[in-house]
Amino acid sequence: MTNNDPMITPEDQEAAEQQIVDQSKRIDFYITEYSVEILANKMRDGEYVVPTYQREFTWEDDRKSKFIESVIMGLPIPFVFFWEMPDGRLEIVDGSQRLRTLEQFLFNDLKLGDLDKLGQVSGFRFDDLPESRQRKIRNRSIRGIVLNEHADEAARLDMFERINTGSKNANTAEVRRGALAGPFMDLVMELSDYPRLHSLAPMSPKQKSERGYDELVARFFAYGDGLANYRDRPADFIYEYTNKMNAGFREDPSAYAAYKERFHTTMEFVERVFPNGFRRTATGKATPRARFESISIGSYLALKQRPELAAMDKDSIAVSEWTQGPEFTRAIGADGANARSRLEGRINFVRTRLVDA
């Protein structure tokens, strides 16, 4: 060999092959085809199950219309993935939004918006189409991959994560919900609905539906516990952190209450001390992620270092003197926002100002 790579021995090859065989046994599936009519009817009748780890129905009307336009034109539709449950029903591993859109359209709950290629069909409902066209749409087929009932939950979640990691349609918070079900993820989802968080950190309905609050809560815990293994890739870091914390919470169930208390204590402090919460202004309707990270995690670390801050008069802390200043603005600037140095810089900026108050 001409490089410094270690030699792959026959034993290494044998071990690798055995691992491939073992993992492949977890994924036993068959391929089938369903007509659009069958898919829509089964969705309406509850024959298809949308599991708790699936993301909510977040497609906007124009995206639904674009999907239906593709169906009408006969364009290829991506596979739908199912798991065959012991009772014979099919759980949707991936594709629930496509199936719900088909159900809505065929049963006239969906009125098409402006279409790119089929402008004459804009504004139509299914029943507005000629009967011949309705039959053709009902008869269109979509291919499905069905995992059999022996595939365990880990295999199903792994498939969901792998499908969606390569998709622009699912953001990282949605993928974590799908692939990392567990006690820590349960806490993240619980706290994402916390009214005080929504008041302090407003966001648009679209951001909410795309799990924006999940992302804030996950970053609060992940970055607050330390950035030793952070490599400037938030999605990878938080994914690994969540996986690790699920295991840790299973080993120590008391951690759930402790982390919940950490979050509540920090949010209460921010509400009392920071006049605008995580907003730029008192009337702001958006929450810059870098601002949330710096204030929330900086506050947590400051309270950890100097617990008496929790009882100090807010006028003594006087955060307005520096949150409106140019130094803080530079600290939370967007350039290289996810670089570790910038992340640590903005968090420590807040922590230092609070500790020195």
mmCIF file of C-alpha atoms in Angstrom:
data_model
loop_
_atom_site.group_PDB
_atom_site.id
_atom_site.type_symbol
_atom_site.label_atom_id
_atom_site.label_comp_id
_atom_site.label_asym_id
_atom_site.label_seq_id
_atom_site.Cartn_x
_atom_site.Cartn_y
_atom_site.Cartn_z
ATOM 1 C CA MET A 1 0.000 0.000 0.000
ATOM 2 C CA THR A 2 1.229 3.519 -0.774
ATOM 3 C CA ASN A 3 -0.704 5.406 1.906
ATOM 4 C CA ASN A 4 -1.054 5.279 5.671
ATOM 5 C CA ASP A 5 -4.503 3.667 5.736
ATOM 6 C CA PRO A 6 -4.649 0.566 7.949
ATOM 7 C CA MET A 7 -4.815 -2.775 6.136
ATOM 8 C CA ILE A 8 -8.330 -4.257 5.818
ATOM 9 C CA THR A 9 -7.994 -7.869 6.921
ATOM 10 C CA PRO A 10 -10.216 -10.797 5.898
ATOM 11 C CA GLU A 11 -11.574 -10.737 9.468
ATOM 12 C CA ASP A 12 -12.550 -7.083 9.043
ATOM 13 C CA GLN A 13 -14.341 -7.924 5.793
ATOM 14 C CA GLU A 14 -16.172 -10.828 7.416
ATOM 15 C CA ALA A 15 -17.285 -8.651 10.345
ATOM 16 C CA ALA A 16 -18.455 -5.935 7.955
ATOM 17 C CA GLU A 17 -20.428 -8.422 5.879
ATOM 18 C CA GLN A 18 -22.102 -9.865 8.981
ATOM 19 C CA GLN A 19 -23.129 -6.381 10.108
ATOM 20 C CA ILE A 20 -24.652 -5.665 6.680
ATOM 21 C CA VAL A 21 -26.618 -8.928 6.814
ATOM 22 C CA ASP A 22 -27.830 -8.273 10.376
ATOM 23 C CA GLN A 23 -29.015 -4.754 9.583
ATOM 24 C CA SER A 24 -30.640 -5.818 6.314
ATOM 25 C CA LYS A 25 -32.777 -8.347 8.191
ATOM 26 C CA ARG A 26 -34.441 -5.433 10.010
ATOM 27 C CA ILE A 27 -35.839 -4.089 6.727
ATOM 28 C CA ASP A 28 -38.157 -6.673 5.155
ATOM 29 C CA PHE A 29 -40.477 -5.033 2.626
ATOM 30 C CA TYR A 30 -42.508 -5.419 -0.524
ATOM 31 C CA ILE A 31 -43.395 -3.000 -3.308
ATOM 32 C CA THR A 32 -46.966 -2.423 -4.410
ATOM 33 C CA GLU A 33 -49.095 0.048 -6.347
ATOM 34 C CA TYR A 34 -52.285 1.807 -5.280
ATOM 35 C CA SER A 35 -54.721 3.837 -7.322
ATOM 36 C CA VAL A 36 -55.302 7.431 -6.273
ATOM 37 C CA GLU A 37 -58.920 6.476 -5.551
ATOM 38 C CA ILE A 38 -57.922 3.716 -3.132
ATOM 39 C CA LEU A 39 -55.406 5.950 -1.369
ATOM 40 C CA ALA A 40 -57.941 8.752 -0.893
ATOM 41 C CA ASN A 41 -60.675 6.373 0.288
ATOM 42 C CA LYS A 42 -58.413 4.667 2.805
ATOM 43 C CA MET A 43 -57.267 8.008 4.183
ATOM 44 C CA ARG A 44 -60.885 9.092 4.598
ATOM 45 C CA ASP A 45 -61.854 5.795 6.261
ATOM 46 C CA GLY A 46 -58.945 5.808 8.711
ATOM 47 C CA GLU A 47 -57.299 2.738 7.216
ATOM 48 C CA TYR A 48 -53.981 4.555 7.086
ATOM 49 C CA VAL A 49 -52.498 5.569 10.425
ATOM 50 C CA VAL A 50 -50.450 8.739 10.868
ATOM 51 C CA PRO A 51 -48.106 8.009 13.828
ATOM 52 C CA THR A 52 -47.280 10.476 16.577
ATOM 53 C CA TYR A 53 -43.738 10.982 15.326
ATOM 54 C CA GLN A 54 -44.924 12.262 11.947
ATOM 55 C CA ARG A 55 -44.937 15.971 11.381
ATOM 56 C CA GLU A 56 -48.206 17.865 11.262
ATOM 57 C CA PHE A 57 -49.921 18.714 7.993
ATOM 58 C CA THR A 58 -48.011 21.868 7.096
ATOM 59 C CA TRP A 59 -48.345 22.151 3.303
ATOM 60 C CA GLU A 60 -49.611 25.525 2.169
ATOM 61 C CA ASP A 61 -52.500 25.676 -0.305
ATOM 62 C CA ASP A 62 -50.243 26.557 -3.233
ATOM 63 C CA ARG A 63 -48.073 23.529 -2.549
ATOM 64 C CA LYS A 64 -51.120 21.268 -2.403
ATOM 65 C CA SER A 65 -52.256 22.710 -5.718
ATOM 66 C CA LYS A 66 -48.857 22.133 -7.308
ATOM 67 C CA PHE A 67 -48.887 18.507 -6.148
ATOM 68 C CA ILE A 68 -52.384 17.928 -7.573
ATOM 69 C CA GLU A 69 -51.277 19.574 -10.819
ATOM 70 C CA SER A 70 -48.504 16.966 -11.035
ATOM 71 C CA VAL A 71 -51.028 14.179 -10.447
ATOM 72 C CA ILE A 72 -53.384 15.516 -13.138
ATOM 73 C CA MET A 73 -50.516 15.794 -15.617
ATOM 74 C CA GLY A 74 -49.414 12.233 -14.873
ATOM 75 C CA LEU A 75 -45.963 13.178 -13.602
ATOM 76 C CA PRO A 76 -44.112 10.603 -11.472
ATOM 77 C CA ILE A 77 -44.984 10.782 -7.778
ATOM 78 C CA PRO A 78 -42.443 9.723 -5.114
ATOM 79 C CA PHE A 79 -42.962 6.421 -3.300
ATOM 80 C CA VAL A 80 -45.172 6.350 -0.224
ATOM 81 C CA PHE A 81 -43.668 4.338 2.655
ATOM 82 C CA PHE A 82 -45.837 2.250 4.987
ATOM 83 C CA TRP A 83 -45.429 -0.161 7.870
ATOM 84 C CA GLU A 84 -47.818 -3.090 8.073
ATOM 85 C CA MET A 85 -49.243 -3.056 11.598
ATOM 86 C CA PRO A 86 -50.202 -6.298 13.396
ATOM 87 C CA ASP A 87 -53.917 -5.493 12.884
ATOM 88 C CA GLY A 88 -53.396 -5.232 9.117
ATOM 89 C CA ARG A 89 -53.681 -1.452 8.849
ATOM 90 C CA LEU A 90 -50.841 0.500 7.296
ATOM 91 C CA GLU A 91 -48.947 3.125 9.273
ATOM 92 C CA ILE A 92 -47.582 5.928 7.099
ATOM 93 C CA VAL A 93 -43.818 6.141 7.513
ATOM 94 C CA ASP A 94 -43.481 8.868 4.885
ATOM 95 C CA GLY A 95 -46.025 10.482 2.564
ATOM 96 C CA SER A 96 -48.854 11.595 4.840
ATOM 97 C CA GLN A 97 -49.010 15.071 3.329
ATOM 98 C CA ARG A 98 -49.374 13.714 -0.196
ATOM 99 C CA LEU A 99 -52.098 11.305 0.916
ATOM 100 C CA ARG A 100 -54.012 13.958 2.840
ATOM 101 C CA THR A 101 -53.881 16.254 -0.161
ATOM 102 C CA LEU A 102 -55.299 13.531 -2.404
ATOM 103 C CA GLU A 103 -58.091 12.919 0.104
ATOM 104 C CA GLN A 104 -58.897 16.619 0.279
ATOM 105 C CA PHE A 105 -58.988 16.988 -3.488
ATOM 106 C CA LEU A 106 -61.051 13.916 -4.364
ATOM 107 C CA PHE A 107 -63.658 14.748 -1.742
ATOM 108 C CA ASN A 108 -63.893 18.416 -2.787
ATOM 109 C CA ASP A 109 -62.377 20.014 0.314
ATOM 110 C CA LEU A 110 -59.558 21.426 -1.805
ATOM 111 C CA LYS A 111 -60.022 24.184 -4.372
ATOM 112 C CA LEU A 112 -56.982 24.531 -6.602
ATOM 113 C CA GLY A 113 -55.083 27.791 -6.593
ATOM 114 C CA ASP A 114 -53.112 29.326 -9.459
ATOM 115 C CA LEU A 115 -51.414 26.545 -11.426
ATOM 116 C CA ASP A 116 -48.223 26.980 -13.440
ATOM 117 C CA LYS A 117 -48.870 24.624 -16.373
ATOM 118 C CA LEU A 118 -52.625 24.083 -16.187
ATOM 119 C CA GLY A 119 -53.830 27.626 -15.803
ATOM 120 C CA GLN A 120 -57.282 26.750 -17.143
ATOM 121 C CA VAL A 121 -57.763 24.368 -14.195
ATOM 122 C CA SER A 122 -57.012 27.049 -11.583
ATOM 123 C CA GLY A 123 -59.917 27.480 -9.191
ATOM 124 C CA PHE A 124 -61.352 24.009 -9.922
ATOM 125 C CA ARG A 125 -62.483 21.460 -7.395
ATOM 126 C CA PHE A 126 -62.417 17.771 -8.297
ATOM 127 C CA ASP A 127 -66.108 17.685 -9.236
ATOM 128 C CA ASP A 128 -65.602 20.615 -11.607
ATOM 129 C CA LEU A 129 -63.498 18.438 -13.905
ATOM 130 C CA PRO A 130 -65.125 16.412 -16.703
ATOM 131 C CA GLU A 131 -66.123 12.912 -15.590
ATOM 132 C CA SER A 132 -63.627 11.366 -17.987
ATOM 133 C CA ARG A 133 -60.795 13.337 -16.367
ATOM 134 C CA GLN A 134 -62.046 12.411 -12.891
ATOM 135 C CA ARG A 135 -61.835 8.712 -13.820
ATOM 136 C CA LYS A 136 -58.310 9.126 -15.160
ATOM 137 C CA ILE A 137 -57.185 10.822 -11.945
ATOM 138 C CA ARG A 138 -58.833 8.139 -9.775
ATOM 139 C CA ASN A 139 -57.075 5.443 -11.791
ATOM 140 C CA ARG A 140 -53.602 6.953 -11.583
ATOM 141 C CA SER A 141 -51.301 4.741 -9.570
ATOM 142 C CA ILE A 142 -48.737 5.612 -6.918
ATOM 143 C CA ARG A 143 -46.145 3.088 -5.847
ATOM 144 C CA GLY A 144 -45.732 2.152 -2.226
ATOM 145 C CA ILE A 145 -43.074 0.388 -0.187
ATOM 146 C CA VAL A 146 -44.494 -1.595 2.728
ATOM 147 C CA LEU A 147 -42.336 -2.719 5.645
ATOM 148 C CA ASN A 148 -43.762 -5.930 7.034
ATOM 149 C CA GLU A 149 -44.947 -6.281 10.619
ATOM 150 C CA HIS A 150 -41.590 -7.670 11.777
ATOM 151 C CA ALA A 151 -39.835 -4.338 11.250
ATOM 152 C CA ASP A 152 -39.335 -2.830 14.714
ATOM 153 C CA GLU A 153 -39.903 0.796 15.682
ATOM 154 C CA ALA A 154 -36.203 1.590 15.415
ATOM 155 C CA ALA A 155 -36.184 0.388 11.813
ATOM 156 C CA ARG A 156 -39.213 2.501 10.946
ATOM 157 C CA LEU A 157 -37.825 5.627 12.581
ATOM 158 C CA ASP A 158 -34.465 5.057 10.929
ATOM 159 C CA MET A 159 -36.164 4.892 7.540
ATOM 160 C CA PHE A 160 -38.145 8.054 8.265
ATOM 161 C CA GLU A 161 -34.971 9.914 9.232
ATOM 162 C CA ARG A 162 -33.036 8.736 6.192
ATOM 163 C CA ILE A 163 -35.860 9.646 3.809
ATOM 164 C CA ASN A 164 -36.319 13.094 5.264
ATOM 165 C CA THR A 165 -32.658 13.963 5.819
ATOM 166 C CA GLY A 166 -32.293 13.963 2.048
ATOM 167 C CA SER A 167 -35.466 15.985 1.514
ATOM 168 C CA LYS A 168 -35.843 19.741 1.427
ATOM 169 C CA ASN A 169 -39.428 19.263 2.588
ATOM 170 C CA ALA A 170 -38.635 18.258 6.151
ATOM 171 C CA ASN A 171 -36.639 20.524 8.400
ATOM 172 C CA THR A 172 -34.278 19.253 11.065
ATOM 173 C CA ALA A 173 -36.747 19.704 13.929
ATOM 174 C CA GLU A 174 -39.299 17.582 12.068
ATOM 175 C CA VAL A 175 -36.704 14.908 11.377
ATOM 176 C CA ARG A 176 -35.775 14.750 15.070
ATOM 177 C CA ARG A 177 -39.438 14.282 15.998
ATOM 178 C CA GLY A 178 -39.614 11.446 13.505
ATOM 179 C CA ALA A 179 -36.340 9.685 14.108
ATOM 180 C CA LEU A 180 -35.646 10.300 17.793
ATOM 181 C CA ALA A 181 -38.780 9.480 19.755
ATOM 182 C CA GLY A 182 -37.910 9.243 23.453
ATOM 183 C CA PRO A 183 -38.210 10.929 26.866
ATOM 184 C CA PHE A 184 -35.948 13.876 26.079
ATOM 185 C CA MET A 185 -37.780 14.480 22.810
ATOM 186 C CA ASP A 186 -41.029 14.318 24.795
ATOM 187 C CA LEU A 187 -39.722 17.136 27.003
ATOM 188 C CA VAL A 188 -38.766 19.238 23.981
ATOM 189 C CA MET A 189 -42.251 18.827 22.528
ATOM 190 C CA GLU A 190 -43.892 19.639 25.871
ATOM 191 C CA LEU A 191 -41.860 22.818 26.355
ATOM 192 C CA SER A 192 -42.389 23.902 22.753
ATOM 193 C CA ASP A 193 -46.031 24.517 23.720
ATOM 194 C CA TYR A 194 -45.100 26.585 26.802
ATOM 195 C CA PRO A 195 -47.158 29.846 26.712
ATOM 196 C CA ARG A 196 -44.378 31.934 28.299
ATOM 197 C CA LEU A 197 -41.994 30.878 25.533
ATOM 198 C CA HIS A 198 -44.539 31.869 22.873
ATOM 199 C CA SER A 199 -44.987 35.253 24.545
ATOM 200 C CA LEU A 200 -41.256 35.921 24.842
ATOM 201 C CA ALA A 201 -40.339 34.539 21.422
ATOM 202 C CA PRO A 202 -43.132 35.217 18.882
ATOM 203 C CA MET A 203 -42.920 33.637 15.448
ATOM 204 C CA SER A 204 -45.079 33.372 12.354
ATOM 205 C CA PRO A 205 -47.719 30.640 11.948
ATOM 206 C CA LYS A 206 -45.534 29.064 9.258
ATOM 207 C CA GLN A 207 -42.524 28.917 11.578
ATOM 208 C CA LYS A 208 -44.689 27.416 14.315
ATOM 209 C CA SER A 209 -46.030 24.719 11.991
ATOM 210 C CA GLU A 210 -42.463 23.908 10.947
ATOM 211 C CA ARG A 211 -41.508 23.165 14.570
ATOM 212 C CA GLY A 212 -39.756 26.458 15.179
ATOM 213 C CA TYR A 213 -40.295 26.186 18.923
ATOM 214 C CA ASP A 214 -38.917 22.636 18.958
ATOM 215 C CA GLU A 215 -35.744 24.038 17.444
ATOM 216 C CA LEU A 216 -35.410 26.799 20.041
ATOM 217 C CA VAL A 217 -35.917 24.433 22.978
ATOM 218 C CA ALA A 218 -33.501 21.840 21.588
ATOM 219 C CA ARG A 219 -30.801 24.476 21.018
ATOM 220 C CA PHE A 220 -31.292 25.877 24.516
ATOM 221 C CA PHE A 221 -30.470 22.515 26.090
ATOM 222 C CA ALA A 222 -27.864 21.313 23.598
ATOM 223 C CA TYR A 223 -25.756 24.475 23.592
ATOM 224 C CA GLY A 224 -26.314 25.052 27.305
ATOM 225 C CA ASP A 225 -24.786 21.670 28.131
ATOM 226 C CA GLY A 226 -21.575 22.540 26.325
ATOM 227 C CA LEU A 227 -20.106 22.787 22.839
ATOM 228 C CA ALA A 228 -17.115 20.479 23.223
ATOM 229 C CA ASN A 229 -18.189 18.273 20.291
ATOM 230 C CA TYR A 230 -19.689 21.061 18.169
ATOM 231 C CA ARG A 231 -18.287 21.215 14.627
ATOM 232 C CA ASP A 232 -20.151 24.215 13.166
ATOM 233 C CA ARG A 233 -23.059 22.007 12.035
ATOM 234 C CA PRO A 234 -26.073 22.628 14.314
ATOM 235 C CA ALA A 235 -28.277 19.911 12.790
ATOM 236 C CA ASP A 236 -25.713 17.138 13.334
ATOM 237 C CA PHE A 237 -24.793 18.372 16.808
ATOM 238 C CA ILE A 238 -28.390 18.629 18.060
ATOM 239 C CA TYR A 239 -29.332 15.292 16.483
ATOM 240 C CA GLU A 240 -26.514 13.513 18.297
ATOM 241 C CA TYR A 241 -27.265 15.400 21.511
ATOM 242 C CA THR A 242 -30.951 14.448 21.404
ATOM 243 C CA ASN A 243 -30.115 10.799 20.801
ATOM 244 C CA LYS A 244 -27.720 10.827 23.750
ATOM 245 C CA MET A 245 -30.184 12.610 26.025
ATOM 246 C CA ASN A 246 -32.989 10.170 25.223
ATOM 247 C CA ALA A 247 -30.734 7.405 26.522
ATOM 248 C CA GLY A 248 -29.725 9.467 29.546
ATOM 249 C CA PHE A 249 -33.337 10.224 30.484
ATOM 250 C CA ARG A 250 -34.192 6.530 30.255
ATOM 251 C CA GLU A 251 -31.380 5.722 32.669
ATOM 252 C CA ASP A 252 -32.280 8.581 35.023
ATOM 253 C CA PRO A 253 -35.984 9.517 34.784
ATOM 254 C CA SER A 254 -35.465 12.304 37.357
ATOM 255 C CA ALA A 255 -33.544 14.239 34.698
ATOM 256 C CA TYR A 256 -36.859 15.093 33.010
ATOM 257 C CA ALA A 257 -37.994 17.246 35.938
ATOM 258 C CA ALA A 258 -34.538 18.779 36.413
ATOM 259 C CA TYR A 259 -34.244 19.924 32.803
ATOM 260 C CA LYS A 260 -37.821 21.152 32.801
ATOM 261 C CA GLU A 261 -37.060 23.262 35.871
ATOM 262 C CA ARG A 262 -33.927 24.631 34.186
ATOM 263 C CA PHE A 263 -35.995 25.813 31.249
ATOM 264 C CA HIS A 264 -38.776 27.343 33.353
ATOM 265 C CA THR A 265 -36.341 29.153 35.648
ATOM 266 C CA THR A 266 -34.506 30.662 32.695
ATOM 267 C CA MET A 267 -37.679 31.748 30.903
ATOM 268 C CA GLU A 268 -38.983 33.380 34.103
ATOM 269 C CA PHE A 269 -35.697 35.262 34.487
ATOM 270 C CA VAL A 270 -35.767 36.463 30.880
ATOM 271 C CA GLU A 271 -39.366 37.605 31.232
ATOM 272 C CA ARG A 272 -38.514 39.596 34.378
ATOM 273 C CA VAL A 273 -35.203 41.114 33.282
ATOM 274 C CA PHE A 274 -35.353 41.562 29.481
ATOM 275 C CA PRO A 275 -38.083 44.097 28.571
ATOM 276 C CA ASN A 276 -38.486 42.805 25.029
ATOM 277 C CA GLY A 277 -37.968 39.126 25.794
ATOM 278 C CA PHE A 278 -36.174 37.648 22.796
ATOM 279 C CA ARG A 279 -37.572 40.243 20.392
ATOM 280 C CA ARG A 280 -35.577 43.137 18.978
ATOM 281 C CA THR A 281 -38.318 45.593 19.914
ATOM 282 C CA ALA A 282 -41.299 45.613 22.234
ATOM 283 C CA THR A 283 -43.681 45.147 19.312
ATOM 284 C CA GLY A 284 -41.559 42.710 17.337
ATOM 285 C CA LYS A 285 -43.343 39.702 15.862
ATOM 286 C CA ALA A 286 -40.277 37.610 15.078
ATOM 287 C CA THR A 287 -37.506 35.997 17.091
ATOM 288 C CA PRO A 288 -34.006 35.963 15.565
ATOM 289 C CA ARG A 289 -32.508 32.592 16.444
ATOM 290 C CA ALA A 290 -29.096 34.051 17.306
ATOM 291 C CA ARG A 291 -30.749 36.493 19.699
ATOM 292 C CA PHE A 292 -32.661 33.673 21.392
ATOM 293 C CA GLU A 293 -29.504 31.594 21.754
ATOM 294 C CA SER A 294 -27.452 34.410 23.233
ATOM 295 C CA ILE A 295 -30.065 35.602 25.737
ATOM 296 C CA SER A 296 -31.495 32.247 26.824
ATOM 297 C CA ILE A 297 -28.259 30.287 27.152
ATOM 298 C CA GLY A 298 -26.284 33.294 28.397
ATOM 299 C CA SER A 299 -28.939 33.793 31.095
ATOM 300 C CA TYR A 300 -28.877 30.121 32.071
ATOM 301 C CA LEU A 301 -25.089 30.098 32.400
ATOM 302 C CA ALA A 302 -25.115 33.364 34.352
ATOM 303 C CA LEU A 303 -27.718 32.015 36.799
ATOM 304 C CA LYS A 304 -25.652 28.873 37.171
ATOM 305 C CA GLN A 305 -22.528 30.904 37.934
ATOM 306 C CA ARG A 306 -24.267 33.532 40.061
ATOM 307 C CA PRO A 307 -27.597 32.217 41.451
ATOM 308 C CA GLU A 308 -28.364 35.439 43.351
ATOM 309 C CA LEU A 309 -29.173 37.082 39.994
ATOM 310 C CA ALA A 310 -32.579 35.431 40.194
ATOM 311 C CA ALA A 311 -33.511 37.678 43.136
ATOM 312 C CA MET A 312 -31.815 40.886 42.014
ATOM 313 C CA ASP A 313 -33.839 43.930 41.044
ATOM 314 C CA LYS A 314 -34.108 44.141 37.252
ATOM 315 C CA ASP A 315 -33.100 47.823 37.336
ATOM 316 C CA SER A 316 -29.817 46.815 38.954
ATOM 317 C CA ILE A 317 -29.117 44.390 36.130
ATOM 318 C CA ALA A 318 -30.143 46.994 33.519
ATOM 319 C CA VAL A 319 -29.874 44.872 30.387
ATOM 320 C CA SER A 320 -31.262 47.648 28.183
ATOM 321 C CA GLU A 321 -27.947 49.468 28.536
ATOM 322 C CA TRP A 322 -26.241 46.848 26.395
ATOM 323 C CA THR A 323 -28.960 44.919 24.487
ATOM 324 C CA GLN A 324 -29.579 48.061 22.424
ATOM 325 C CA GLY A 325 -25.882 48.736 21.874
ATOM 326 C CA PRO A 326 -23.609 48.083 18.873
ATOM 327 C CA GLU A 327 -21.491 45.457 20.661
ATOM 328 C CA PHE A 328 -24.461 43.178 21.221
ATOM 329 C CA THR A 329 -25.647 43.767 17.660
ATOM 330 C CA ARG A 330 -22.246 42.695 16.352
ATOM 331 C CA ALA A 331 -22.170 39.690 18.671
ATOM 332 C CA ILE A 332 -25.416 38.305 17.277
ATOM 333 C CA GLY A 333 -24.719 39.292 13.653
ATOM 334 C CA ALA A 334 -25.519 36.794 10.926
ATOM 335 C CA ASP A 335 -22.049 36.408 9.379
ATOM 336 C CA GLY A 336 -20.783 32.957 10.314
ATOM 337 C CA ALA A 337 -23.630 32.704 12.810
ATOM 338 C CA ASN A 338 -23.256 28.936 13.250
ATOM 339 C CA ALA A 339 -19.477 28.923 13.619
ATOM 340 C CA ARG A 340 -18.492 27.758 17.081
ATOM 341 C CA SER A 341 -16.501 30.895 17.807
ATOM 342 C CA ARG A 342 -19.458 33.129 16.942
ATOM 343 C CA LEU A 343 -21.875 30.947 18.888
ATOM 344 C CA GLU A 344 -19.708 30.943 21.999
ATOM 345 C CA GLY A 345 -19.026 34.652 21.546
ATOM 346 C CA ARG A 346 -22.677 35.726 21.631
ATOM 347 C CA ILE A 347 -23.582 33.383 24.485
ATOM 348 C CA ASN A 348 -20.631 34.487 26.595
ATOM 349 C CA PHE A 349 -21.336 38.151 25.803
ATOM 350 C CA VAL A 350 -24.696 37.876 27.594
ATOM 351 C CA ARG A 351 -23.347 35.658 30.375
ATOM 352 C CA THR A 352 -20.521 38.101 31.145
ATOM 353 C CA ARG A 353 -22.766 41.175 31.140
ATOM 354 C CA LEU A 354 -25.186 39.504 33.549
ATOM 355 C CA VAL A 355 -22.530 38.121 35.882
ATOM 356 C CA ASP A 356 -20.832 41.514 36.046
ATOM 357 C CA ALA A 357 -24.079 43.368 36.745
#
